[in-house]
CSV table of C-alpha atoms in Angstrom, one decimal:
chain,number,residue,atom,x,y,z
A,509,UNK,CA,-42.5,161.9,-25.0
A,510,UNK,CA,-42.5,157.9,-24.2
A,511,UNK,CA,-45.0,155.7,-25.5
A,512,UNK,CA,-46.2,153.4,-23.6
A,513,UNK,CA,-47.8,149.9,-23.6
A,514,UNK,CA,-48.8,147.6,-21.2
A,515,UNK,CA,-49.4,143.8,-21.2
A,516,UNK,CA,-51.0,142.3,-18.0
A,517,UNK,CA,-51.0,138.5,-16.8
A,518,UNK,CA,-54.0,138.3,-14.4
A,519,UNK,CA,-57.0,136.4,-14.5
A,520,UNK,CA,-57.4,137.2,-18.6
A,521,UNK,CA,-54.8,138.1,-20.9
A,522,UNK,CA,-54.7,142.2,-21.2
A,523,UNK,CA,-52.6,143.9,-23.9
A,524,UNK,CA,-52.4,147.3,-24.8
A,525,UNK,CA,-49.8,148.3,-28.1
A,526,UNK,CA,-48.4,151.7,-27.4
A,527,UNK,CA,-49.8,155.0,-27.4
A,528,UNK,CA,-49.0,158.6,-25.3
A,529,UNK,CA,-51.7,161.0,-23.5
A,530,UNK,CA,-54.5,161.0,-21.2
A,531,UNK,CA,-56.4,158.5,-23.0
A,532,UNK,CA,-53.6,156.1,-23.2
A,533,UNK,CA,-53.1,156.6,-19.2
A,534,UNK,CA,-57.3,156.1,-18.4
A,535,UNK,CA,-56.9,152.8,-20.5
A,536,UNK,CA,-53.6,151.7,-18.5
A,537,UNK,CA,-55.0,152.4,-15.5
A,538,UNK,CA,-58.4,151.0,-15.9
A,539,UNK,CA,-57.0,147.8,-17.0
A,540,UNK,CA,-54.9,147.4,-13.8
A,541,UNK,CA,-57.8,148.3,-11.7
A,542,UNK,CA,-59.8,145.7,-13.2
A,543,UNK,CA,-57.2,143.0,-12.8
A,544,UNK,CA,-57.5,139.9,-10.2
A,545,UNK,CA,-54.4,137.8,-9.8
A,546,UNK,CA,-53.5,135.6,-12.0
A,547,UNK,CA,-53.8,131.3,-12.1
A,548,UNK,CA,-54.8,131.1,-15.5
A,549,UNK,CA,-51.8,132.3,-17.3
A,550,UNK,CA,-48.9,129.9,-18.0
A,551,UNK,CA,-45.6,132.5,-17.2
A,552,UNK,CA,-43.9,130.6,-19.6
A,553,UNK,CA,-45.4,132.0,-22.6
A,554,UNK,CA,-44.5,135.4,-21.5
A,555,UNK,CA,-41.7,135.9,-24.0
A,556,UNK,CA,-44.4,135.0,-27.0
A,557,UNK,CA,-46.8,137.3,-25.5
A,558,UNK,CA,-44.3,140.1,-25.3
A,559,UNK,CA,-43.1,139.5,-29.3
A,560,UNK,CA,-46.8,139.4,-30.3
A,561,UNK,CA,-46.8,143.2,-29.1
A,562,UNK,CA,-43.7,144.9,-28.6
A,563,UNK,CA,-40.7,144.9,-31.0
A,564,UNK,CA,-36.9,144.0,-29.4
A,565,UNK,CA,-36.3,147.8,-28.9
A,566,UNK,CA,-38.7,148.0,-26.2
A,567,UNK,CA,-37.9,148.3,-22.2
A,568,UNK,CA,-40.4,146.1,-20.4
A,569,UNK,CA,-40.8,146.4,-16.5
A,570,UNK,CA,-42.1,143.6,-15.0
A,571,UNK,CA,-44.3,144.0,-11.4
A,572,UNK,CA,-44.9,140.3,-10.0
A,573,UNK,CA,-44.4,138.8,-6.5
A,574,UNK,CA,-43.5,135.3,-7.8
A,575,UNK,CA,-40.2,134.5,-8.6
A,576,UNK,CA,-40.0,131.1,-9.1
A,577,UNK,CA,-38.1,129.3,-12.0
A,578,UNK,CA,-40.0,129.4,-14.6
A,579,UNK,CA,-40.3,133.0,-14.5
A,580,UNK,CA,-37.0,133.1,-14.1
A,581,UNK,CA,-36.8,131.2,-17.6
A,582,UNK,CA,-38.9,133.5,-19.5
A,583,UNK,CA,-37.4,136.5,-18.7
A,584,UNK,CA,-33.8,135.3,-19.0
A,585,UNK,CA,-35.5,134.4,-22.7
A,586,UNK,CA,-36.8,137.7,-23.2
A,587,UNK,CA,-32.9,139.1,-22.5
A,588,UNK,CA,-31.5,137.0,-24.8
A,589,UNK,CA,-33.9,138.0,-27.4
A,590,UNK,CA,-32.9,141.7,-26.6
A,591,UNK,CA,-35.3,143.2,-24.7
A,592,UNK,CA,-34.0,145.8,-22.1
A,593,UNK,CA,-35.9,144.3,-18.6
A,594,UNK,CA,-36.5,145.8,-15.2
A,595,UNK,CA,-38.3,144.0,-12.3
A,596,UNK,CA,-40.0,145.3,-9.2
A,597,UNK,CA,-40.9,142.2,-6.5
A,598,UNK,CA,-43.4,143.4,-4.1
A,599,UNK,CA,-42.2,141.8,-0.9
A,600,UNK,CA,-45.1,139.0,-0.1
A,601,UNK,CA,-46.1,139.8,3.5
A,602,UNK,CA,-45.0,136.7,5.8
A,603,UNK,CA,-46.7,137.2,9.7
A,604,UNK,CA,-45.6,134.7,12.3
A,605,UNK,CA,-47.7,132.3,13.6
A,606,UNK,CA,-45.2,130.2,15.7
A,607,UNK,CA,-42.5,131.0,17.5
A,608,UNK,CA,-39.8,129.2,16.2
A,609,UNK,CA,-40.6,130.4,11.9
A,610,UNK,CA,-37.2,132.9,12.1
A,611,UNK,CA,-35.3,129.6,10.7
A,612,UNK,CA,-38.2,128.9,8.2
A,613,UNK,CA,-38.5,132.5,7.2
A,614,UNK,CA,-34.4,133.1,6.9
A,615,UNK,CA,-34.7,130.3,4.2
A,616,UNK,CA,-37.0,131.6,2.1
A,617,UNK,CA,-35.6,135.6,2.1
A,618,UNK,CA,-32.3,133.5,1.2
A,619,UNK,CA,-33.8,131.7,-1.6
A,620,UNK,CA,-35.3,135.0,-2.5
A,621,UNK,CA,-32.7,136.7,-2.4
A,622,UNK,CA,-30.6,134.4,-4.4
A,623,UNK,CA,-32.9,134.4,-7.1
A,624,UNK,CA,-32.9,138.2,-7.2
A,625,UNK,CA,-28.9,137.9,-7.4
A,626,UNK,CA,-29.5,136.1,-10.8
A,627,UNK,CA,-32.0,138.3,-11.9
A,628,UNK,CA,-29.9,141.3,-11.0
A,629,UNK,CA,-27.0,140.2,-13.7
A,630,UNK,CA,-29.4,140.5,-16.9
A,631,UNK,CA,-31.3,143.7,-15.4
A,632,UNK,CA,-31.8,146.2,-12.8
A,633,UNK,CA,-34.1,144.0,-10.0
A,634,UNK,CA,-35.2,144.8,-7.0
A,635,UNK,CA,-37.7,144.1,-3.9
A,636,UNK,CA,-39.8,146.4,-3.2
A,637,UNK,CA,-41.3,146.5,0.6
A,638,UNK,CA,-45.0,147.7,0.1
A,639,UNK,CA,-45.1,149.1,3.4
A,640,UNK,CA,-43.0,151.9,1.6
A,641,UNK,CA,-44.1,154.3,-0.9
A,642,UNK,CA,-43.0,152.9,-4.4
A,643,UNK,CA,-41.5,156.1,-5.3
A,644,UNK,CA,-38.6,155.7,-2.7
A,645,UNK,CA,-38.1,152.4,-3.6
A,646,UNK,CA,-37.4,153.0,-7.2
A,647,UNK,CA,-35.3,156.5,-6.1
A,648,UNK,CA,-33.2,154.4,-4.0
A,649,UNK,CA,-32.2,151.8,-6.1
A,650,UNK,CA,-31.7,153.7,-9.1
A,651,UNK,CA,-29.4,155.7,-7.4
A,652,UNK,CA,-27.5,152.8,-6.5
A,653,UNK,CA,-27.8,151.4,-9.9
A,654,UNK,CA,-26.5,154.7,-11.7
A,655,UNK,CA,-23.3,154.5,-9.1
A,656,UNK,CA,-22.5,150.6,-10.3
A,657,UNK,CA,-22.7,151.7,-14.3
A,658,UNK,CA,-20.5,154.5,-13.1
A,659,UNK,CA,-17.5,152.1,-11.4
C-alpha cells in the first residue's frame, strides 16, 4: 500500500498530508477538479511548501507546463534537500498562425528541450504530448528509464 499526498499550486494553495483508500482518492480528485491555473503562487516557495508537509523520504511528482528558471531553481532545491522528484510537462499546444513560425517554434522546443536535459540529470523528466493517453506516455519512458539504470 502507498500513501499518498498531494500539494496543488493553482489559484489557492491545496495541501493534503498523506492517507490511503477511497476517501483519500475522492479528496485528491476533488481537489484537482476544483483547481484553476495558477498566477497567484510564487513557484519559488515550492521547496518550503513541500517541507511544511512531506518529510525528505518522500517521492514528489511534479505535473506543470511551465519550465522556466525559477522552477527550475526550486526543484533542483528540493533535490538537494533529498527528495526523490519526477516531472511530467504536458506539451503546451503551439497552432500556427503565419507561415514562416517553423524557425520561431524550432527555438522554443530547443529551449524546451534543453531545459528538460537539465531536469533529466536530478530525476526522471519527461514531456508528455496530451494528444496521447497519459498512460503510454509514462509506459514509454519508464521503460526507457529502467534500461539507462540498467547500462
Amino acid at each position: 500500500r502507498y500513501r499518498v499526498g498531494m500539494i496543488i499550486l493553482g489559484d489557492r494553495l491545496v495541501k493534503i498530508p498523506f492517507g490511503i483508500g477511497k476517501k483519500q482518492y475522492d479528496r485528491i480528485l476533488y481537489s484537482i477538479l476544483d483547481t484553476d491555473l495558477g498566477e497567484m503562487i510564487d513557484i519559488r516557495l515550492l521547496s518550503e511548501y513541500i517541507l511544511s508537509v512531506y518529510n525528505y523520504k518522500t517521492q514528489i511528482v511534479i505535473i506543470t507546463p511551465a519550465i522556466d528558471e525559477d522552477s527550475i531553481y526550486s526543484i533542483l532545491d528540493l533535490y538537494r534537500k533529498g527528495y526523490s522528484i519526477m516531472g511530467i510537462l504536458p506539451s503546451p499546444i503551439i497552432q500556427k498562425r503565419f507561415k514562416d513560425e517553423d524557425l520561431i517554434l524550432s527555438i522554443i522546443k530547443l529551449e524546451r528541450e534543453s531545459k528538460l536535459v537539465r531536469l533529466r540529470k536530478i530525476g526522471i523528466f519527461f514531456e508528455w504530448n496530451i494528444k496521447n493517453p497519459l498512460i503510454n506516455e509514462i509506459k514509454k519512458n519508464l521503460e526507457i528509464w529502467q534500461r539507462y539504470l540498467r547500462i
